[in-house]
Coordinates of C-alpha atoms in Angstrom, one line a residue:
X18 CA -44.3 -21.1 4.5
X19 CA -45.4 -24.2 6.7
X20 CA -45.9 -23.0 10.2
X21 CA -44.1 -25.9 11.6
X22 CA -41.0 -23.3 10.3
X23 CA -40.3 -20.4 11.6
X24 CA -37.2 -18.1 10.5
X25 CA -35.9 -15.7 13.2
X26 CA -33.2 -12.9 12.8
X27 CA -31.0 -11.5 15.8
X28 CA -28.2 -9.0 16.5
X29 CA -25.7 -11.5 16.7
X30 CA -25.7 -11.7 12.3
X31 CA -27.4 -15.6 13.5
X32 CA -30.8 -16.6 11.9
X33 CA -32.4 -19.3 14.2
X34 CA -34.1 -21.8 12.0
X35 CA -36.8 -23.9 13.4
X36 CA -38.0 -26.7 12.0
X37 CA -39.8 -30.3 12.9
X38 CA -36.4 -32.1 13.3
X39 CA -33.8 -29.9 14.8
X40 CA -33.7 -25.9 15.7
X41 CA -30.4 -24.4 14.0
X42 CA -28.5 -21.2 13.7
X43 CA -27.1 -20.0 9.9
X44 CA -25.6 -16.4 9.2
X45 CA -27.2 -13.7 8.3
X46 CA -25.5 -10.4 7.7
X47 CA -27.2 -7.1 9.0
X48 CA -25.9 -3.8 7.4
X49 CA -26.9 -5.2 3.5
X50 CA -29.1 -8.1 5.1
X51 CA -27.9 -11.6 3.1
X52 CA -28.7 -14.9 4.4
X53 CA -25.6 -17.6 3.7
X54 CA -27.3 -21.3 4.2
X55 CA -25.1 -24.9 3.5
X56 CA -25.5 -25.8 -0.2
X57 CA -26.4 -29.8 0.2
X58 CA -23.1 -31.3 0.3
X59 CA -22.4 -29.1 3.3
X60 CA -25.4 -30.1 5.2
X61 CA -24.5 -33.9 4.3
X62 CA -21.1 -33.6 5.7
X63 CA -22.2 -31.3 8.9
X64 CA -25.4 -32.6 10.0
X65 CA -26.8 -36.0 11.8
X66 CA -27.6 -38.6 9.2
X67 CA -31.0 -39.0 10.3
X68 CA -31.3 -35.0 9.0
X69 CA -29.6 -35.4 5.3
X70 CA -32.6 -35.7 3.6
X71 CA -34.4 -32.6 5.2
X72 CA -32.0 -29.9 3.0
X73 CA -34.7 -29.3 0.5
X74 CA -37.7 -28.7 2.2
X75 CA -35.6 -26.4 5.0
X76 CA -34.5 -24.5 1.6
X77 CA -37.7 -24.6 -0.1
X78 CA -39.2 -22.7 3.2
X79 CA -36.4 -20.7 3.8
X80 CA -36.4 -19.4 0.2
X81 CA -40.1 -18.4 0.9
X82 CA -39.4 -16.7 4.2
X83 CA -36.1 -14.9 1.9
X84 CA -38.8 -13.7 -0.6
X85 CA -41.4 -12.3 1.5
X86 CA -38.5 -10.1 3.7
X87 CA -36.9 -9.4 0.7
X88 CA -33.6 -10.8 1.7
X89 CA -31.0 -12.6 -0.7
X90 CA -29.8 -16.1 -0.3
X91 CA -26.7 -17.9 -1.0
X92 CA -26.0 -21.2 -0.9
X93 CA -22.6 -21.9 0.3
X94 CA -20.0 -24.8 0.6
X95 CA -18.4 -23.1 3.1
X96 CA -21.6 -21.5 5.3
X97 CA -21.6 -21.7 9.0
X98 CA -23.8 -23.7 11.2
X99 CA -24.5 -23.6 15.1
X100 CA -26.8 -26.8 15.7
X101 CA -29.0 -26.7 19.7
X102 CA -26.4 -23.9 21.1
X103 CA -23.8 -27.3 19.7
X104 CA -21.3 -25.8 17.4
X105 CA -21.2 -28.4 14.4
X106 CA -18.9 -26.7 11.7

């Protein structure tokens, strides 16, 4: 994983994503941990055009960081998104 990313859980169910462009919130659940991310056309329709064609290198990271703490991810059409404490969808 790049260290310009950096993948942080809270008690909230929110996993703060940090990358070069933009610092972001996605769910993640707690009791059976899960992380839920926007598949691409969700992040497309959600996020600043200048950020569309960041979705697969965010994934590619987050998939790391998902494999080294074990935890499954789904990539959803439907997956919430807080953008800079901004709600966006």
């Amino acid at each position: 994983m790049s260290s310009s990313f950096s993948f942080e859980p809270d008690w909230q169910e929110h996993l703060l994503c940090r990358t070069p462009w933009t610092t972001f919130a996605v769910e993640i659940t707690m009791d059976d941990r899960h992380v839920y991310f926007p598949d691409e056309a969700r992040w497309i329709g959600t996020f600043p055009p200048h950020l569309h064609q960041q979705w697969r290198e965010v994934v590619n990271e987050l998939q790391e960081w998902c494999e080294l703490e074990g935890v499954p991810l789904s990539l959803c059409s439907d997956a919430w998104i807080e953008l800079q404490d901004r709600e966006i969808a």
